[in-house]
Amino acid sequence: MKTLLTAALMSALMAGTALADTTLKLVEVITSPERTDTLKSVVSKFEAANPGTKVEIISLPWGEAFQKFATMVSAGEIPDVMEMPDTWLSLYANNGMIESLEPYLKEWDQTADLSDRALELGRDVKDTAYMLPYGFYLRAMFYNKKLLSEAGVSEPPKTMDEFAEAAKKVSALPGKYGYCLRGGPGGLNGWVMFGASMAGDNAFFTEDGTSTFNSEGWVKGLTWLIDLYKNGYAPKDSVNWGFNEIVAGFYSGTCAFLDQDPDALIAIGQHMNADDYGVMTMPKGPDGKTFPTIGYAGWSMMSASENKDLAWKLIATLEGKEGNIEWNKRTGALPALKSAENDPFYSSPQFKGWFEELSDKDAVPTVMPTHLEEFAFFKDSLVIKTSQQALLGDITPQELADQWADYLTKAQQRHLAKSK
C-alpha cells in the first residue's frame, strides 16, 4: 500500500512538473509598446485561468516582420499562435502551415457573437477559418484644424484636387507640409486608394486575370501621389516613413493630413487635443468616388503546435468578448464582435469620421487581393522598393505601374489556373 501511495505521489508530482513546463509561443507582428502591453494584459488572464501554462510573447517589428517570421519558420522556430495579417493569410494557409479553427468554432459558446464580416474574411482561403479576425482597419483622413486655418484653408478638402491645393497651401508655411506620406513599410494602401479613386474603380483585375494597375486611370493616380512628393507637399524623408513616423509627423504638427486606421488614435490622442484635429472621408476622385482600404488581422494557430487545445484556449481568450474589446480599445481596430457595437467607447466623437465614411455610398471599402499567395511579398518587399524608386525619380510612374501589373497578372493567372 505504501509503495502504491509513493508511486501515486511521484506520478502527481511529475504531472505537475510537466504542466508547469508547458509554454506556448505567441508571435505578434503589428507591434508597438501599447499593443504589447495590452497583449500581455490579456495573456495574463489566460495564464491565470490555466495554471502551469506560460505564454512567451515574441514581438517582431512590423517593418521587418515578414522577413523575420519567414526566417523563423525556415529555421523550425514555429510558434503555437500568431498574429496573422490579412496579407499573409493565403501564403501560410495554402502552404498547410495553419490549423483549421472550424472544429473549435463549432463548440465555442461565443462563435455566434462573431460578426458576419469577421467569419467571411477569416474564411477567405478555401472557405475555412484559418484565422479569426480580431478587428478591422478602415482608412480615413485625419486633418489638423490649426494648420489648415493658418494656411487659409477654410474647410477640409472633399476631392483629390482640393486636397492637393490644400497640401500646397500648408506646405508654403515654414517647416510645414501637407501630407504625411508613407513611403516605407505599409505604404501600399495610399497608392491603392489614390490610384483607384483617380481611376473611379477599385477592381484589381479583369476577368482573364490581367492587372489594372497600369491602366490609364490607375497610372494617373500613382502620378498624382508621386507629384505630391516631388512638389514638396510631403516631407523629403517621408520616402522612408512607416507607421510610427507618419503618425508622429501628424501629431507633431509637421503635416496637416494623415490617412490612417483608427489605431492611429492611440498616439494622436496622447499628443493632441481632441478639438485640434478631425477625421473625414478620404478625398474623392473625378468620378465622385473614393476607395478607402479596409484591412484586418487576427489570430491563427500553427499546424506544428504540439499543444493545440491550449493554443485554442489562448485564441478564445484573445478573441472572446472581454479580451477582444480590451484589445481593440487599446489598438484602435473596429471590433469583430457584434456585442461590441453596444459599447459606449465606439459611440464617442473620435470614431464619427469612420462611421460617416462607412455610411457614404460613394466611399467604397476596398479589400486587397490577399487571396494571392504572392501578395505578401508584393506588399512588403516589391512595392516598397519600386515605389521609393518612383518617388525619387529613378523610374517613371508608368514603369512603376507596369512592374506591379506584370507581377500581379502572373500571380492572378496562376491563381485562376489552380481554381479551375
XYZ file of C-alpha atoms in Angstrom, residues 16 18-24 42-55 307-318:
34
model
C 2.619 18.894 -12.010
C 5.130 18.700 -16.813
C 2.185 21.066 -16.540
C 4.390 23.811 -15.147
C 6.732 23.357 -18.072
C 4.009 23.931 -20.697
C 4.941 27.033 -22.656
C 3.041 28.423 -25.594
C -4.992 39.705 -21.921
C -2.471 36.851 -21.873
C -2.097 37.181 -18.097
C -5.795 36.358 -17.760
C -5.275 33.219 -19.853
C -2.335 32.184 -17.673
C -4.373 32.744 -14.524
C -7.169 30.548 -15.895
C -4.711 27.829 -16.961
C -2.299 27.270 -14.040
C 1.069 25.921 -15.077
C 0.841 27.257 -18.612
C 3.025 30.185 -19.614
C 2.946 32.223 -22.793
C -0.438 21.965 -27.714
C -3.390 22.683 -29.990
C -6.131 22.570 -27.357
C -4.239 25.025 -25.178
C -3.461 27.144 -28.242
C -7.188 27.310 -28.987
C -7.909 28.341 -25.397
C -5.436 31.174 -25.836
C -7.097 32.274 -29.082
C -10.516 32.059 -27.425
C -9.278 34.283 -24.605
C -7.898 36.827 -27.064
